Amino acid sequence: VVNYWIKVKNALIGHEDTVILNVANEWAGAWDSANWKTGYLSAIPKLREAGFTHTIMVDCAGWGQYPQSIKDYGKDVFAADPLSNTMFSVHMYEYAGGNSADVKSHIDDITGKGLCMIVGEFGIKHTDGAVAYQTILDYCTQTNTGYLGWSWKGNSGGVEYLDMVNDWEGTSLTEQGKAIIEGQNGIRATSKICSVFTGSSNNNNDNNNNNNDTGYTLNASAITMGYQRQKTYSTYDVVDDNGNVIKHYEGTCIWLC
């Protein structure tokens, strides 16, 4: 995995302020803290030696659902980063996020160690049980912990219910999309438009959680996406409230799953 990132390094250098490098999606499937630690103690220094200065994100063991690995060895993994710029991700499905008590204790235990964490994936339900998704939304908002719902669209193999939208353009939301985007403490209620889309400074919206007041919106109807192995190509427009195109973006987002 590290060799792969080094191979595509030129696509990432220069975007350190907007790109987080998630080393490998759900690496270390076994619920094994020691093996997880050993792998990242090797991977992180190699990435830094190769010249990456981006924020590094590390998923916990157990397909992202064993936060005990972060509690056991997260501080060791963090110490392996000479730039002290590593954060941790927990994927909260039925095991790591099956009930409210677990959601809160995982967030409290990890952040209580002085580590930065994000709920890097979650849905409203999953294969083997319920997910306390409303607690995730509420407690992340309460504790200033980031969350990322999985995912916009494209799920298959029986987990299509994890799609947020019914079509790639996002003209209608699924049950999950309504909960995570439109629900209490969901994306619409808590998000701010990133300055990369508006050209404004990072501080312009610090005291304003209402993204409708920025004067810019992401034109979902203009988004077109096509998938190839390991990468997504996308184009999109940023428009003002009158429908005028402010900026047009084209780019390739690289994924390694």
Short mmCIF file of C-alpha atoms in Angstrom, two decimals:
data_model
loop_
_atom_site.label_atom_id
_atom_site.label_comp_id
_atom_site.label_asym_id
_atom_site.label_seq_id
_atom_site.Cartn_x
_atom_site.Cartn_y
_atom_site.Cartn_z
CA VAL A 1 0.00 0.00 0.00
CA VAL A 2 2.77 2.44 0.90
CA ASN A 3 4.49 1.70 -2.41
CA TYR A 4 1.25 2.51 -4.22
CA TRP A 5 0.95 5.92 -2.56
CA ILE A 6 4.58 6.67 -3.39
CA LYS A 7 3.87 5.73 -7.01
CA VAL A 8 1.03 8.28 -7.28
CA LYS A 9 2.68 10.85 -5.03
CA ASN A 10 2.77 13.58 -7.69
CA ALA A 11 -1.04 13.59 -7.82
CA LEU A 12 -1.20 14.44 -4.12
CA ILE A 13 1.73 16.78 -3.54
CA GLY A 14 0.55 20.38 -3.43
CA HIS A 15 -2.86 19.49 -1.99
CA GLU A 16 -1.81 19.06 1.62
CA ASP A 17 -4.41 21.57 2.85
CA THR A 18 -7.35 19.72 1.26
CA VAL A 19 -6.32 16.03 1.09
CA ILE A 20 -6.25 13.52 3.95
CA LEU A 21 -4.27 10.38 3.19
CA ASN A 22 -6.22 7.36 4.46
CA VAL A 23 -3.42 4.79 4.27
CA ALA A 24 -5.62 1.76 3.55
CA ASN A 25 -9.34 1.17 3.88
CA GLU A 26 -10.02 -1.22 6.78
CA TRP A 27 -6.54 -2.74 6.74
CA ALA A 28 -5.95 -5.46 9.36
CA GLY A 29 -9.29 -7.23 9.22
CA ALA A 30 -8.50 -9.39 12.25
CA TRP A 31 -9.49 -8.05 15.64
CA ASP A 32 -5.83 -7.90 16.59
CA SER A 33 -4.37 -4.75 18.13
CA ALA A 34 -0.74 -5.87 18.07
CA ASN A 35 -0.65 -6.71 14.35
CA TRP A 36 -2.44 -3.45 13.56
CA LYS A 37 0.14 -1.49 15.53
CA THR A 38 3.09 -3.24 13.87
CA GLY A 39 1.80 -2.51 10.39
CA TYR A 40 1.30 1.20 10.95
CA LEU A 41 4.55 1.63 12.88
CA SER A 42 6.18 0.62 9.60
CA ALA A 43 3.87 2.38 7.13
CA ILE A 44 3.72 5.89 8.58
CA PRO A 45 7.48 6.60 8.74
CA LYS A 46 7.85 5.35 5.16
CA LEU A 47 5.19 7.76 3.95
CA ARG A 48 6.92 10.64 5.71
CA GLU A 49 10.31 9.62 4.37
CA ALA A 50 8.80 9.68 0.88
CA GLY A 51 7.85 13.33 1.35
CA PHE A 52 4.16 13.17 2.27
CA THR A 53 3.27 15.89 4.78
CA HIS A 54 -0.51 15.41 4.52
CA THR A 55 -2.67 14.53 7.49
CA ILE A 56 -2.63 10.73 7.67
CA MET A 57 -5.78 8.82 8.60
CA VAL A 58 -5.60 5.34 10.13
CA ASP A 59 -8.62 3.02 10.27
CA CYS A 60 -8.83 0.83 13.36
CA ALA A 61 -8.47 -2.95 13.10
CA GLY A 62 -11.35 -5.41 12.67
CA TRP A 63 -12.46 -4.02 9.31
CA GLY A 64 -12.58 -0.61 10.95
CA GLN A 65 -14.87 -1.83 13.75
CA TYR A 66 -12.35 -2.68 16.49
CA PRO A 67 -11.69 0.64 18.22
CA GLN A 68 -9.92 -1.21 21.02
CA SER A 69 -6.87 -1.26 18.74
CA ILE A 70 -6.73 2.55 18.92
CA LYS A 71 -7.29 2.49 22.66
CA ASP A 72 -4.49 -0.07 23.08
CA TYR A 73 -1.86 1.31 20.71
CA GLY A 74 -3.12 4.54 19.17
CA LYS A 75 -0.59 6.63 21.07
CA ASP A 76 2.22 4.37 19.82
CA VAL A 77 1.04 4.73 16.22
CA PHE A 78 0.71 8.50 16.63
CA ALA A 79 4.25 8.67 18.04
CA ALA A 80 5.54 6.96 14.87
CA ASP A 81 4.62 10.08 12.89
CA PRO A 82 7.51 12.58 13.04
CA LEU A 83 5.09 15.34 12.02
CA SER A 84 2.52 14.46 14.72
CA ASN A 85 -0.18 14.78 12.07
CA THR A 86 -2.05 11.45 12.24
CA MET A 87 -5.73 10.96 13.02
CA PHE A 88 -7.79 7.81 13.57
CA SER A 89 -11.01 6.48 12.07
CA VAL A 90 -13.65 4.15 13.50
CA HIS A 91 -16.27 2.62 11.17
CA MET A 92 -19.40 2.52 13.28
CA TYR A 93 -21.68 -0.21 12.03
CA GLU A 94 -23.31 -2.97 14.11
CA TYR A 95 -20.20 -3.81 16.15
CA ALA A 96 -18.57 -0.45 16.90
CA GLY A 97 -21.82 1.53 16.72
CA GLY A 98 -24.58 -0.88 17.58
CA ASN A 99 -25.82 1.01 20.62
CA SER A 100 -25.62 4.49 22.10
CA ALA A 101 -23.39 3.52 25.01
CA ASP A 102 -20.74 2.05 22.71
CA VAL A 103 -20.79 5.06 20.39
CA LYS A 104 -20.21 7.46 23.26
CA SER A 105 -17.60 5.35 25.05
CA HIS A 106 -15.53 4.84 21.88
CA ILE A 107 -15.47 8.57 21.16
CA ASP A 108 -14.74 9.47 24.78
CA ASP A 109 -12.06 6.82 25.28
CA ILE A 110 -10.14 7.70 22.11
CA THR A 111 -10.34 11.48 22.37
CA GLY A 112 -9.65 11.17 26.09
CA LYS A 113 -6.19 9.86 25.16
CA GLY A 114 -5.51 13.09 23.32
CA LEU A 115 -5.99 11.48 19.89
CA CYS A 116 -7.94 12.96 17.00
CA MET A 117 -10.64 10.66 15.65
CA ILE A 118 -13.45 10.65 13.12
CA VAL A 119 -16.38 8.31 12.55
CA GLY A 120 -15.03 7.42 9.13
CA GLU A 121 -18.01 5.32 8.03
CA PHE A 122 -21.49 4.57 9.32
CA GLY A 123 -24.99 3.87 8.08
CA ILE A 124 -28.49 3.68 9.49
CA LYS A 125 -28.23 -0.14 9.68
CA HIS A 126 -25.94 -2.95 8.61
CA THR A 127 -25.83 -6.64 7.79
CA ASP A 128 -25.73 -8.07 11.29
CA GLY A 129 -27.67 -5.54 13.29
CA ALA A 130 -28.86 -2.04 14.03
CA VAL A 131 -26.68 1.06 14.13
CA ALA A 132 -27.24 3.86 16.66
CA TYR A 133 -26.93 6.38 13.85
CA GLN A 134 -28.83 9.18 15.59
CA THR A 135 -26.50 8.96 18.56
CA ILE A 136 -23.56 9.15 16.14
CA LEU A 137 -24.96 12.34 14.60
CA ASP A 138 -25.88 13.86 17.96
CA TYR A 139 -22.79 12.94 19.94
CA CYS A 140 -20.37 13.81 17.16
CA THR A 141 -22.00 17.24 16.98
CA GLN A 142 -21.88 17.60 20.75
CA THR A 143 -18.20 16.64 20.97
CA ASN A 144 -16.99 18.31 17.75
CA THR A 145 -16.08 14.92 16.29
CA GLY A 146 -16.21 14.58 12.52
CA TYR A 147 -18.37 11.97 10.78
CA LEU A 148 -18.64 10.57 7.26
CA GLY A 149 -21.73 8.61 6.25
CA TRP A 150 -21.12 5.72 3.85
CA SER A 151 -21.88 6.47 1.03
CA TRP A 152 -23.30 8.57 -1.82
CA LYS A 153 -24.20 5.69 -4.18
CA GLY A 154 -22.83 2.51 -5.76
CA ASN A 155 -23.21 -0.05 -2.99
CA SER A 156 -24.08 -3.61 -4.01
CA GLY A 157 -24.09 -7.16 -2.73
CA GLY A 158 -27.07 -6.69 -0.46
CA VAL A 159 -26.04 -3.41 1.18
CA GLU A 160 -27.65 -1.09 -1.35
CA TYR A 161 -29.50 0.47 1.59
CA LEU A 162 -26.23 2.30 2.37
CA ASP A 163 -26.73 4.50 -0.71
CA MET A 164 -27.65 8.09 0.18
CA VAL A 165 -29.33 8.85 -3.14
CA ASN A 166 -31.41 7.07 -5.74
CA ASP A 167 -29.45 8.47 -8.70
CA TRP A 168 -25.94 9.84 -9.13
CA GLU A 169 -27.26 13.39 -9.60
CA GLY A 170 -28.81 13.30 -6.13
CA THR A 171 -32.27 14.36 -7.23
CA SER A 172 -33.90 12.20 -4.55
CA LEU A 173 -32.71 10.82 -1.24
CA THR A 174 -33.00 7.30 0.09
CA GLU A 175 -34.05 6.46 3.65
CA GLN A 176 -30.41 6.70 4.68
CA GLY A 177 -29.88 9.93 2.79
CA LYS A 178 -32.86 11.56 4.47
CA ALA A 179 -31.53 10.54 7.89
CA ILE A 180 -27.88 11.54 7.45
CA ILE A 181 -28.28 14.55 5.16
CA GLU A 182 -31.59 16.04 6.26
CA GLY A 183 -32.00 14.63 9.77
CA GLN A 184 -31.29 16.06 13.19
CA ASN A 185 -27.61 17.09 13.39
CA GLY A 186 -27.20 15.80 9.84
CA ILE A 187 -24.99 17.16 7.11
CA ARG A 188 -27.29 20.01 6.03
CA ALA A 189 -27.75 21.23 9.58
CA THR A 190 -24.10 21.11 10.64
CA SER A 191 -21.88 21.47 7.57
CA LYS A 192 -20.08 24.48 6.18
CA ILE A 193 -19.02 24.90 2.55
CA CYS A 194 -15.28 24.29 2.34
CA SER A 195 -13.23 27.27 1.22
CA VAL A 196 -11.81 25.21 -1.66
CA PHE A 197 -15.22 25.61 -3.34
CA THR A 198 -15.68 29.33 -2.65
CA GLY A 199 -12.15 30.72 -2.74
CA SER A 200 -12.77 32.27 0.68
CA SER A 201 -10.50 31.95 3.69
CA ASN A 202 -10.91 29.15 6.20
CA ASN A 203 -12.25 31.57 8.79
CA ASN A 204 -15.11 33.18 6.86
CA ASN A 205 -17.78 30.83 8.19
CA ASP A 206 -16.39 30.13 11.66
CA ASN A 207 -19.36 31.70 13.40
CA ASN A 208 -22.00 30.52 10.96
CA ASN A 209 -23.27 26.98 10.61
CA ASN A 210 -25.91 27.90 8.05
CA ASN A 211 -24.35 27.15 4.69
CA ASN A 212 -27.20 28.90 2.89
CA ASP A 213 -25.79 32.24 4.07
CA THR A 214 -22.52 31.90 2.18
CA GLY A 215 -24.04 32.82 -1.17
CA TYR A 216 -22.69 29.68 -2.83
CA THR A 217 -24.15 26.25 -3.32
CA LEU A 218 -22.84 23.06 -4.87
CA ASN A 219 -24.89 22.42 -7.99
CA ALA A 220 -25.76 18.74 -7.56
CA SER A 221 -27.44 18.58 -10.95
CA ALA A 222 -24.10 19.45 -12.57
CA ILE A 223 -22.22 16.56 -10.99
CA THR A 224 -21.24 13.74 -13.33
CA MET A 225 -19.25 10.78 -12.09
CA GLY A 226 -17.84 7.72 -13.77
CA TYR A 227 -16.02 4.88 -12.08
CA GLN A 228 -12.87 3.09 -13.11
CA ARG A 229 -10.86 0.65 -11.05
CA GLN A 230 -9.33 2.47 -8.07
CA LYS A 231 -10.33 5.97 -9.15
CA THR A 232 -13.28 8.28 -9.68
CA TYR A 233 -13.41 11.10 -12.24
CA SER A 234 -15.75 13.95 -11.47
CA THR A 235 -16.75 17.36 -12.74
CA TYR A 236 -18.86 19.85 -10.87
CA ASP A 237 -19.84 23.51 -10.76
CA VAL A 238 -20.14 25.91 -7.85
CA VAL A 239 -23.02 28.30 -8.44
CA ASP A 240 -24.40 31.29 -6.56
CA ASP A 241 -27.99 31.54 -5.37
CA ASN A 242 -29.03 32.94 -8.76
CA GLY A 243 -27.67 29.95 -10.63
CA ASN A 244 -24.57 31.69 -11.99
CA VAL A 245 -21.50 29.44 -12.24
CA ILE A 246 -18.75 30.77 -9.98
CA LYS A 247 -16.19 28.02 -10.55
CA HIS A 248 -15.96 24.83 -12.57
CA TYR A 249 -13.90 21.92 -11.28
CA GLU A 250 -12.63 18.78 -12.92
CA GLY A 251 -10.47 16.18 -11.27
CA THR A 252 -9.60 12.63 -10.41
CA CYS A 253 -10.04 11.35 -6.88
CA ILE A 254 -7.93 8.30 -6.09
CA TRP A 255 -9.36 5.57 -3.89
CA LEU A 256 -7.66 2.44 -2.63
CA CYS A 257 -10.10 -0.05 -1.12
#
